[in-house]
Coordinates of C-alpha atoms in Angstrom, one line a residue:
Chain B
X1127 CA 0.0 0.0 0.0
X1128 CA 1.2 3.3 -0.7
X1129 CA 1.3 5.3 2.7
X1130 CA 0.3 9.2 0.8
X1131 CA 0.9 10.9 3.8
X1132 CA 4.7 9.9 4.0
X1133 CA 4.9 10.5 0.3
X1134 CA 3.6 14.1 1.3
X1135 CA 1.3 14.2 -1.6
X1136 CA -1.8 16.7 -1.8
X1137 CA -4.5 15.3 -3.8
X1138 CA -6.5 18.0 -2.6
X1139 CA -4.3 20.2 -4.4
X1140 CA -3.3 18.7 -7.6
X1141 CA -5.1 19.2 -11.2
X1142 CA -7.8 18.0 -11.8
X1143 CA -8.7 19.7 -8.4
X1144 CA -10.8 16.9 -7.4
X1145 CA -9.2 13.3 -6.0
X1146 CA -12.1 11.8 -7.4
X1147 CA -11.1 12.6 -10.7
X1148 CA -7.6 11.0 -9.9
X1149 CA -6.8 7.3 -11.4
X1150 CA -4.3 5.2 -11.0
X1151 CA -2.4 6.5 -14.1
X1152 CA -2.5 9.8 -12.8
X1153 CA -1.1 8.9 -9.5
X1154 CA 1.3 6.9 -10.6
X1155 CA 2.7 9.7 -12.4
X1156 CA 2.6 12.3 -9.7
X1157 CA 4.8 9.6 -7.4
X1158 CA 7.2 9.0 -10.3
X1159 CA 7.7 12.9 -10.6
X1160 CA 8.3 13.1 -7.0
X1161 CA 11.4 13.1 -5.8
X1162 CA 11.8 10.6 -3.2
X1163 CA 15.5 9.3 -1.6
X1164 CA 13.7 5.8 -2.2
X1165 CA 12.0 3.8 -4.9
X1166 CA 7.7 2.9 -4.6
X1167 CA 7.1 -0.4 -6.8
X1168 CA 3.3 0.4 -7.7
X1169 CA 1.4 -2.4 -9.0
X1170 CA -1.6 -1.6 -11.0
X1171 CA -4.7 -3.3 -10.6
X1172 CA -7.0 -3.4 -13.7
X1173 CA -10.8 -4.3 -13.9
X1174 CA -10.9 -4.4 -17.7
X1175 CA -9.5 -4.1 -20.5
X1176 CA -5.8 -5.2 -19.3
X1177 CA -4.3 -4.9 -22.9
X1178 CA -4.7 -1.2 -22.9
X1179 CA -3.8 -0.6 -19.7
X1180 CA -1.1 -2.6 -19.4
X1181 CA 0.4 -0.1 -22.0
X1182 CA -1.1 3.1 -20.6
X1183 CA 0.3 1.2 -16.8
X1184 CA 3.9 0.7 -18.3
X1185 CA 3.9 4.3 -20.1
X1186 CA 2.9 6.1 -16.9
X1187 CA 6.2 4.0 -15.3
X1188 CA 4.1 1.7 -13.1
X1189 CA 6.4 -1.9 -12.1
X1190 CA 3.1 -4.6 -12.9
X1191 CA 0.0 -3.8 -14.0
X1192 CA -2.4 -7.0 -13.6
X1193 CA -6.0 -7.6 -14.0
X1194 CA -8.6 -8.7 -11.6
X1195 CA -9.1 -11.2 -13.5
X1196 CA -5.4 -12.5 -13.3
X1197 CA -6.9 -13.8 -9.9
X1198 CA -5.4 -13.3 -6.4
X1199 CA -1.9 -15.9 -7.3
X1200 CA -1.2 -13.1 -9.9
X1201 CA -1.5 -10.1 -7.5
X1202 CA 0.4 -12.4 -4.8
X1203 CA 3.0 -13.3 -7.2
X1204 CA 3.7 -9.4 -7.7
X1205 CA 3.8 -8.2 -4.6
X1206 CA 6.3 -11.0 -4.1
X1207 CA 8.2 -9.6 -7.1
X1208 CA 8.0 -6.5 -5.5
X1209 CA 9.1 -7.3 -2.2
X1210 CA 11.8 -9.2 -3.5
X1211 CA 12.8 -6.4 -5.7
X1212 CA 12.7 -3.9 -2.9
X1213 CA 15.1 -5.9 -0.5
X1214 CA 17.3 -6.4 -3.4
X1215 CA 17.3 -2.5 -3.6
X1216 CA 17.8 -2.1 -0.1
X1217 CA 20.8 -4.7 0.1
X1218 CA 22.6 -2.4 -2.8
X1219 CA 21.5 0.7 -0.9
X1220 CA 23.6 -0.9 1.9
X1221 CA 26.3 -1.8 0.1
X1222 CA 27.0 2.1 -1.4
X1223 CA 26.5 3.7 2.1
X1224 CA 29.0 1.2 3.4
X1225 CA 31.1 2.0 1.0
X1226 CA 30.3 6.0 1.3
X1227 CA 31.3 5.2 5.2
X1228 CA 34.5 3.7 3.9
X1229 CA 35.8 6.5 1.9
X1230 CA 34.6 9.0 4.7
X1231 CA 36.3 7.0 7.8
X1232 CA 39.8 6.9 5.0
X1233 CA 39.7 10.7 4.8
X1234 CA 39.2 11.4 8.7
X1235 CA 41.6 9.1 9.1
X1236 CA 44.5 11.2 7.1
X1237 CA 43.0 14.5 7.9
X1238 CA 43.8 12.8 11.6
X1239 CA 46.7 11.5 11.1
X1240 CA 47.8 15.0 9.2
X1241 CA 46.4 17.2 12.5
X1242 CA 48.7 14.4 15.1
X1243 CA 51.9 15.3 12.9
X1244 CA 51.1 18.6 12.8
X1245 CA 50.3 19.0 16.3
X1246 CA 53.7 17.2 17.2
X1247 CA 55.6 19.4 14.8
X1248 CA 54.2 22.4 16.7
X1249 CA 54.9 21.0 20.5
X1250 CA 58.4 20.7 19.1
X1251 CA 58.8 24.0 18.4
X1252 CA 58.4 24.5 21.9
X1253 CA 61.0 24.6 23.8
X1254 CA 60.5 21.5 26.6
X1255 CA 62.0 23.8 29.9
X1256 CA 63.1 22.6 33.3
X1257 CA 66.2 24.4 33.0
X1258 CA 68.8 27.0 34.1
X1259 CA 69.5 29.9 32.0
X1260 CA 71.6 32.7 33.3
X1261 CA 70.5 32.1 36.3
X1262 CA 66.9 31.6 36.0
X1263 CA 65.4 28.5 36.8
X1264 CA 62.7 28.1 34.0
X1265 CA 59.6 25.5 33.9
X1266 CA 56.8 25.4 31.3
X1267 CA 53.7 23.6 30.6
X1268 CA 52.0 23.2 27.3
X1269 CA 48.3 22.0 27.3
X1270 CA 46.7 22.4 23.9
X1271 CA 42.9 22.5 24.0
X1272 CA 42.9 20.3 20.8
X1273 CA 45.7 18.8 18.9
X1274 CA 46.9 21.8 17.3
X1275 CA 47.2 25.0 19.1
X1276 CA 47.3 28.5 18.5
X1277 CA 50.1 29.3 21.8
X1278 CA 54.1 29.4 21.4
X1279 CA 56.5 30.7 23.1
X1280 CA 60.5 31.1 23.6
X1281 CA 63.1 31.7 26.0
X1282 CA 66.9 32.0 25.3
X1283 CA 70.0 33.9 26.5
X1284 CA 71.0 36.9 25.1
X1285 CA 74.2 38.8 24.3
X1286 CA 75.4 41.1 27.1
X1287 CA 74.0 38.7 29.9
X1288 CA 70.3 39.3 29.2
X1289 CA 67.8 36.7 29.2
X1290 CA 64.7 37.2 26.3
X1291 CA 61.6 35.2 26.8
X1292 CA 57.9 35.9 25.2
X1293 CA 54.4 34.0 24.9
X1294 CA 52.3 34.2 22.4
X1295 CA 48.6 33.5 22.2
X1296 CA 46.7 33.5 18.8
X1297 CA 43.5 33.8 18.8
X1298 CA 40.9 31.5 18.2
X1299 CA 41.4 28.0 17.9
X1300 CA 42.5 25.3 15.9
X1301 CA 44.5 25.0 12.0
X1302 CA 44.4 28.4 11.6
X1303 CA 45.2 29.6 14.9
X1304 CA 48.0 26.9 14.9
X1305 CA 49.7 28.0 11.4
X1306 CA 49.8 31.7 12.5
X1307 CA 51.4 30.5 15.5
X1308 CA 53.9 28.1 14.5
X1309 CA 54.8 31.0 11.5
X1310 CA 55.1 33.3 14.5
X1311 CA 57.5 30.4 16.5
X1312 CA 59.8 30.4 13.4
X1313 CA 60.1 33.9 12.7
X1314 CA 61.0 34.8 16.3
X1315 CA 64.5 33.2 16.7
X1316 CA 66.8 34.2 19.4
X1317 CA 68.9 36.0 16.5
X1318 CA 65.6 38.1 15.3
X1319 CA 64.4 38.7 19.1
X1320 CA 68.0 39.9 20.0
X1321 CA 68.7 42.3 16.6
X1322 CA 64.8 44.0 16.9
X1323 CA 64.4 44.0 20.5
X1324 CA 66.7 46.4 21.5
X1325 CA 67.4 50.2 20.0
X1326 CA 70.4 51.9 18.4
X1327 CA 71.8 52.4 21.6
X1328 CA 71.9 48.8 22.8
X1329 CA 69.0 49.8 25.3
X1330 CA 66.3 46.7 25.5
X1331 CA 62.8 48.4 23.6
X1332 CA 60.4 45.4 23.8
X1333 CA 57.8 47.7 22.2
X1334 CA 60.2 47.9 19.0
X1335 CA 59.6 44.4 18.8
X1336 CA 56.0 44.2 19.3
X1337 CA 56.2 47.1 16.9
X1338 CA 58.1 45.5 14.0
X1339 CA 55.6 42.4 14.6
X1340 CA 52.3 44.6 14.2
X1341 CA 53.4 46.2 11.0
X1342 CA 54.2 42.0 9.6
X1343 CA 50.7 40.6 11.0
X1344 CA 48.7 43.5 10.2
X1345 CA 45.8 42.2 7.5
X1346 CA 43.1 43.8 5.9
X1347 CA 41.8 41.1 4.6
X1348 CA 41.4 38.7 8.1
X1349 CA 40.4 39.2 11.8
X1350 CA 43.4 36.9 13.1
X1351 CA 45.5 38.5 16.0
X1352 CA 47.5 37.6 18.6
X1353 CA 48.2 38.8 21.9
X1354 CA 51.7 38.8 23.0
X1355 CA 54.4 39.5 26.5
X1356 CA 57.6 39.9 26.1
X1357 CA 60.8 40.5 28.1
X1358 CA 64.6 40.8 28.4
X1359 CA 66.0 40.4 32.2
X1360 CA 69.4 41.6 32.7
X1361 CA 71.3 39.1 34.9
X1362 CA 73.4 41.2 36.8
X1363 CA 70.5 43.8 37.7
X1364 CA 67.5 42.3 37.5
X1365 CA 66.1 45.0 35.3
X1366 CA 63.2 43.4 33.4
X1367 CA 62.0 45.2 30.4
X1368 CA 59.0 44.4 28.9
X1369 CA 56.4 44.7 26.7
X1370 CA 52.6 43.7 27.2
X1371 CA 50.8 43.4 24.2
X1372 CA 47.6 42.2 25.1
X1373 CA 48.7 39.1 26.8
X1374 CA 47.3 38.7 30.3
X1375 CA 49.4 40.8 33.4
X1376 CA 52.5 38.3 34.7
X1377 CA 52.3 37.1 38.8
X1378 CA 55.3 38.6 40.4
X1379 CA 56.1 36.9 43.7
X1380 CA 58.7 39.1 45.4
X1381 CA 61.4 37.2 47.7
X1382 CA 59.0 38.3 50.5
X1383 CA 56.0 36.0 49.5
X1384 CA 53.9 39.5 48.4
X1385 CA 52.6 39.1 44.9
X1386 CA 51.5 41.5 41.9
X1387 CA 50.2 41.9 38.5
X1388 CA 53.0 43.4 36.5
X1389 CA 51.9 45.5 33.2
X1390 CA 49.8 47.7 32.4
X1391 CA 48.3 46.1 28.8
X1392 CA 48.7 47.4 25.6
X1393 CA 47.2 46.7 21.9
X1394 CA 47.0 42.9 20.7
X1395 CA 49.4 42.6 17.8
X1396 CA 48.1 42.5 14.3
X1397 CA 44.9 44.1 14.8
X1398 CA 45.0 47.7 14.5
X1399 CA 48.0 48.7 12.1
X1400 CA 49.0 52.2 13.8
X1401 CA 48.4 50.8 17.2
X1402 CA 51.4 52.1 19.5
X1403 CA 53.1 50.0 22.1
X1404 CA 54.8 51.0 25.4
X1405 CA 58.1 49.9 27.5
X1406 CA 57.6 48.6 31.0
X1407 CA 60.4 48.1 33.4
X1408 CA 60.0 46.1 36.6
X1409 CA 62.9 44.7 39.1
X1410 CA 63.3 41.1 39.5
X1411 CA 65.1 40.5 42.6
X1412 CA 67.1 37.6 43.5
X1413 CA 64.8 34.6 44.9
X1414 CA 61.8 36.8 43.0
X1415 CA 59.0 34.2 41.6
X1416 CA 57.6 35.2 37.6
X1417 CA 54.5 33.8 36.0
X1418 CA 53.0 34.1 32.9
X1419 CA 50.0 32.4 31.8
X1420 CA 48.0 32.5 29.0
X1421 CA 43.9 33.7 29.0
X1422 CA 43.2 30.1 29.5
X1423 CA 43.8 30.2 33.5
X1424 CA 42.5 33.4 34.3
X1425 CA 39.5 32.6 32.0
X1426 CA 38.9 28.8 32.9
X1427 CA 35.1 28.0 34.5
X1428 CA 33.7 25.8 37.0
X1429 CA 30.5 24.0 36.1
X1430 CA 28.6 27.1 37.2
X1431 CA 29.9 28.8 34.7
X1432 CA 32.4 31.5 37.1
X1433 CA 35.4 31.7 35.7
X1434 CA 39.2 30.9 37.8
X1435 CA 40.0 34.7 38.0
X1436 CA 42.8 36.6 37.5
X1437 CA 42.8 37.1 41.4
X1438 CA 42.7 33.9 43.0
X1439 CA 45.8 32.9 39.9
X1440 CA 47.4 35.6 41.8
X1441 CA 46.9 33.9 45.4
X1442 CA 47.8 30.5 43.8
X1443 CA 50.9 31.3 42.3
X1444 CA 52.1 33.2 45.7
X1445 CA 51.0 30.1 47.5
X1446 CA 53.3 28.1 45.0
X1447 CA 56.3 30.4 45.6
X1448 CA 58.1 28.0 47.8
X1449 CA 57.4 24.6 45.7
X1450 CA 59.8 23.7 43.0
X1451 CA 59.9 25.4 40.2
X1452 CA 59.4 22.6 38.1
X1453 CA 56.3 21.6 39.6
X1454 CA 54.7 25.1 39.6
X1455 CA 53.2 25.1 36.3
X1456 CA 52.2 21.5 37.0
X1457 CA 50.7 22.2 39.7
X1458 CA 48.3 25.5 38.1
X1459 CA 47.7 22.9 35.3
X1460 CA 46.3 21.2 37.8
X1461 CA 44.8 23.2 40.0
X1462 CA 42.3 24.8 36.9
X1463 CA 41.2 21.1 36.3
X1464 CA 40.3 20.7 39.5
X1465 CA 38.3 23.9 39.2
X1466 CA 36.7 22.7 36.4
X1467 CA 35.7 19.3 37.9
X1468 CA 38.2 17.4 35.9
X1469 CA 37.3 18.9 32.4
X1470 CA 40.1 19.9 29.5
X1471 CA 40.0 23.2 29.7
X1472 CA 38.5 25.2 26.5
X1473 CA 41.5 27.1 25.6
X1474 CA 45.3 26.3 25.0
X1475 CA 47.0 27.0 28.1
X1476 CA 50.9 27.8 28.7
X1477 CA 52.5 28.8 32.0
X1478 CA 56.1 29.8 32.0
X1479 CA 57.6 29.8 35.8
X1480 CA 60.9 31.6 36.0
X1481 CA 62.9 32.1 39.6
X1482 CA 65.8 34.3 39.7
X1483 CA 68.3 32.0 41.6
X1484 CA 71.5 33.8 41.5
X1485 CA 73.3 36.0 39.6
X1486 CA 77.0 35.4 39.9
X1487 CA 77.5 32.6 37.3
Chain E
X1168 CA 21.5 35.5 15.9
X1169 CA 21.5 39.2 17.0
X1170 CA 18.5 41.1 17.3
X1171 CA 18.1 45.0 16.5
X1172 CA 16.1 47.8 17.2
X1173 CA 15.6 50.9 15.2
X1174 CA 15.7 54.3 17.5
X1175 CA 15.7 57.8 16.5
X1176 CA 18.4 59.8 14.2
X1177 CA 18.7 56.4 12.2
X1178 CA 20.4 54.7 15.2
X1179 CA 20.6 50.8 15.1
X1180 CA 20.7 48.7 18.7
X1181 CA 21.8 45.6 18.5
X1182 CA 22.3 42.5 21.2
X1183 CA 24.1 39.8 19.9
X1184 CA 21.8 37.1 21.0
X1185 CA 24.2 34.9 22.7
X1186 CA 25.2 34.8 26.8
X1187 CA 28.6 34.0 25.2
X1188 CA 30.4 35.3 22.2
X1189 CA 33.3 33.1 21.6
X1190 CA 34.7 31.3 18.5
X1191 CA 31.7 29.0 18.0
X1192 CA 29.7 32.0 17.1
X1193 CA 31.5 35.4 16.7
X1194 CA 31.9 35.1 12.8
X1195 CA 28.0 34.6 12.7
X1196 CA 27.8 37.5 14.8
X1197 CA 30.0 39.9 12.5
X1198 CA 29.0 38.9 9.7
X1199 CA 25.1 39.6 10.3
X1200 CA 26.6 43.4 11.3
X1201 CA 28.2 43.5 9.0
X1202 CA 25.4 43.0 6.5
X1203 CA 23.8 45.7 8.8
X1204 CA 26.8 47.8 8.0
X1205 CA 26.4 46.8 4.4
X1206 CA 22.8 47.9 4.1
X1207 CA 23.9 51.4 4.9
X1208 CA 23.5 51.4 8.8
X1209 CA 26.0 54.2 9.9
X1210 CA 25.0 54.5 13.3
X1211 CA 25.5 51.2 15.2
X1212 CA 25.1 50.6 19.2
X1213 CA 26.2 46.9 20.2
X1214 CA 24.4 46.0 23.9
X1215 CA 26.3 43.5 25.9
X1216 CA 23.5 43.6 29.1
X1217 CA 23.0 39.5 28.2
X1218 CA 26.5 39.0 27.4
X1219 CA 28.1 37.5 30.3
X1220 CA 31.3 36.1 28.4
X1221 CA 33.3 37.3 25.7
X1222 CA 36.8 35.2 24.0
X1223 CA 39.3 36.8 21.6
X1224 CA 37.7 35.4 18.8
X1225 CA 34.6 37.5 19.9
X1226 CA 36.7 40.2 20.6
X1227 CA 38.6 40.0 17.0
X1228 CA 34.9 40.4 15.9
X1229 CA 34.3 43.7 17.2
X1230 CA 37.6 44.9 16.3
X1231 CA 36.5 43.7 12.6
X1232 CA 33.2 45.5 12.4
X1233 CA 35.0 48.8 13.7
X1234 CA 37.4 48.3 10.7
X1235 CA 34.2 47.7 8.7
X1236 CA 32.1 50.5 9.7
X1237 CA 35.3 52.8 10.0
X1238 CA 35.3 56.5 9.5
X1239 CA 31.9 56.3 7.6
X1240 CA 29.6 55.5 10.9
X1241 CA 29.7 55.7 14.5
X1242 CA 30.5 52.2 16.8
X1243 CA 29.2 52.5 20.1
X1244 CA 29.8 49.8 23.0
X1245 CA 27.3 49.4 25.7
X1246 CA 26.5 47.1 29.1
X1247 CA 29.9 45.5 29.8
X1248 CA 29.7 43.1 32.8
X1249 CA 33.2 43.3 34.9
X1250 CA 35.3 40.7 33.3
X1251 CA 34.5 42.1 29.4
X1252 CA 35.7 45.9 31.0
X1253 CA 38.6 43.7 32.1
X1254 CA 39.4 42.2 29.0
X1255 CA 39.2 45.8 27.3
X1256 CA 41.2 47.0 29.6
X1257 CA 44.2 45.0 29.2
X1258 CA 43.7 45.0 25.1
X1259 CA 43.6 48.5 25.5
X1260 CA 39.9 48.6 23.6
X1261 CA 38.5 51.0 25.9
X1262 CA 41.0 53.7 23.8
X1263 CA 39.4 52.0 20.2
X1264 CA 35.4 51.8 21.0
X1265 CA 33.0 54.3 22.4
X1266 CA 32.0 52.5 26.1
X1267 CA 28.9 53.6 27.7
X1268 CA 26.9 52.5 30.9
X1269 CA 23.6 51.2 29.4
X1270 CA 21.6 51.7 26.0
X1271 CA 19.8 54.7 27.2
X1272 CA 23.2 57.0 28.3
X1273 CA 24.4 55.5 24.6
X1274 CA 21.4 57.0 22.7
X1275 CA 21.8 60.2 24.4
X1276 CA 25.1 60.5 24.0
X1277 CA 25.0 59.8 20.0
X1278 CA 21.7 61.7 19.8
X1279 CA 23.6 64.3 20.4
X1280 CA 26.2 64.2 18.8
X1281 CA 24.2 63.8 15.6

């Protein structure tokens, strides 16, 4: 039987107005000129005159006319037919979509496989740190929302006893977040960070750099950005210069447990070409505690939606100030999971730990 | 998504539709102002009152329809919970967008100044 309501067909509507007026011819060709994701076997069912109809039946695309008077072994043996035919169909019908699956699961499977090599061609751009530099005990932790991320970041020694380090935090998520970032990984080499970031004079001007990096990521023609800190500490001193561009305000943990946001905040880089940047200075004393974390801390939620808070970062990172330096950014890893009830967190996270330790190496 | 109203002095309001404005759903969002922006709306207020969380995709958005509307129209920014004024504040967008309280100090303010 054909079901008219699932074949959504209006009688009502269709011409001649009436559904009275409507044969079997004529519905036959309204369900043939439908089009339907499946095929309707109609059998035709004659009173008289089978010759003619069986030609008018077969014109108007019907599978068997028969006549009444075929008896009910004819009608029976169609509807086998038809049955028969329909599983037939539906067996094929299986057979493509398998296939269809086949192909799909093949190209998620390399578009997979192309994101895993991608996203481990990017974590080894970053540098793995539990180490001295200059006298700076440095730790990091990477945790990419997805495979790929949009973060990077550096740190390296610099002519004149001067340590450079920046983070970088792309915005947005995913392939193209992660190609801006890894183009931004490549480009900032200790060589480039040491030539741009400081002036004629030899004096450290962080906002030269974020400068010369506006006027290369500036686009008309996208909305991508990124948001950047940057910094050279002298090792003798402890003069930190900086830059903030955007990125959220460092934790500075004097050697007398109080704790600050350092920065002021600036422009993001690459969004507005004739944005102007600013130099910060700050003193890093000797036993002095640094953090820098990317938007994901600060910005991470509980299930009730309240996010982690630049604040109570603040309190845990002067809590942290006597761990190892190694297991601080561990430790705030961990700290916003537990926050969020166990849950990745929904943005790339990177905390960079640095503790002045001495400064006559 | 958004939803706009038309005041006096040709001046469009629009809330974005969405408690959060993040990278699932800020290029929606600048593209339909955009289209606004397109249709020759000059005089656009954005009202963040139901906007509880915005991400620097959503804030590459705005930054994108201020390019967009640019020296042709007027961008005004309106009903910024805590942690957006925050946000702005460390990006420095409280120096880029006109910020006001509420929609009704907003409308004053660019009534008058049409």
């Amino acid at each position: 039987m054909i079901n008219l309501a699932k074949l959504d067909l209006d009688i009502e509507s269709m011409q001649p107005s009436s559904a009275a007026n409507l044969n079997g011819l004529d519905l036959t060709r309204v369900v043939r000129g439908l089009d339907l994701s499946h095929y309707v076997h109609i059998i035709m069912i004659a009173g008289a005159d089978h010759a003619t109809l069986s030609m008018q039946a077969l014109d108007a695309e019907s599978d068997s006319p028969v006549s009444k008077g075929d008896g009910a072994s004819a009608i029976r043996a169609n509807m086998r037919r038809a049955r028969m035919r329909t599983a037939s169909s539906l067996i094929s019908r299986a057979h493509e979509l398998a296939e269809q699956h086949r192909i799909l699961r093949e190209a998620n499977d390399r578009i997979q496989e192309d994101l895993n090599a991608a996203a481990l061609a990017q974590r080894q751009l970053l540098p793995e740190m539990h180490k001295d530099i200059l006298g700076f005990h440095i730790a990091s932790a990477f945790v990419p929302s997805a495979g790929v991320s949009g973060d990077m970041f550096g740190c390296f020694a610099l002519p004149g006893n001067k340590l450079g380090i920046y983070a970088v935090d792309v915005a947005g998520h995913g392939i193209n977040a992660s190609l801006l970032s890894v183009a931004i990984g490549h480009l900032i080499t200790p060589e480039f960070f040491g030539s741009i970031a400081f002036d004629a004079g030899g004096t450290p001007d962080l906002a030269g750099l974020v400068q010369n990096l506006n006027r290369r990521f500036c686009s008309a023609y996208n909305d991508g950005y990124f948001t950047m800190f940057c910094a050279i500490i002298d090792k003798i001193t402890g003069n930190m210069d900086m830059c903030q561009a955007g990125y959220p305000a460092p934790v500075y943990v004097a050697p007398d447990g109080s704790s600050r946001f350092i920065g002021s905040g600036g422009f993001p880089v690459g969004m507005f070409p004739d944005a102007t940047y600013e130099n910060g200075k700050a003193n890093f004393e000797e036993g002095g505690l640094l953090v820098i974390c990317s938007d994901a801390a600060s910005e991470a939620e509980d299930s009730h939606e309240r996010p982690f808070g630049a604040l109570r970062l603040c309190d845990l990172v002067a809590r942290l100030r006597e761990t190892d330096v190694d297991s601080i950014p561990g430790n705030i890893d961990k700290a916003l999971r537990d926050w969020r009830g166990g849950k990745t967190l929904e943005d790339d996270l990177t905390v960079l730990a640095l503790k002045r330790t001495k400064t006559d190496d | 998504m958004i939803n706009t109203t038309k005041h006096d002095h040709d001046i469009v309001a629009v809330r974005p539709g969405a408690e959060r404005l993040t990278a699932f759903n800020a290029k929606t969002f600048k593209d339909e102002v955009v289209a606004l922006i397109d249709d020759g709306v000059t005089s656009l207020l954005i009202d963040f009152k139901d906007v509880t969380f915005l991400d620097s995709s959503g804030l590459g958005a705005l930054a994108g329809i201020l390019k967009k509307i640019g020296h042709r129209g007027d961008l005004v920014i309106c009903g910024l919970n805590s942690d957006i004024t925050q946000m702005f504040r460390i990006c420095r967008m409280d120096r880029v967008f006109k910020i006001y309280r509420d929609v009704p100090t907003a409308l004053q303010t660019m009534s008058e100044a049409t």
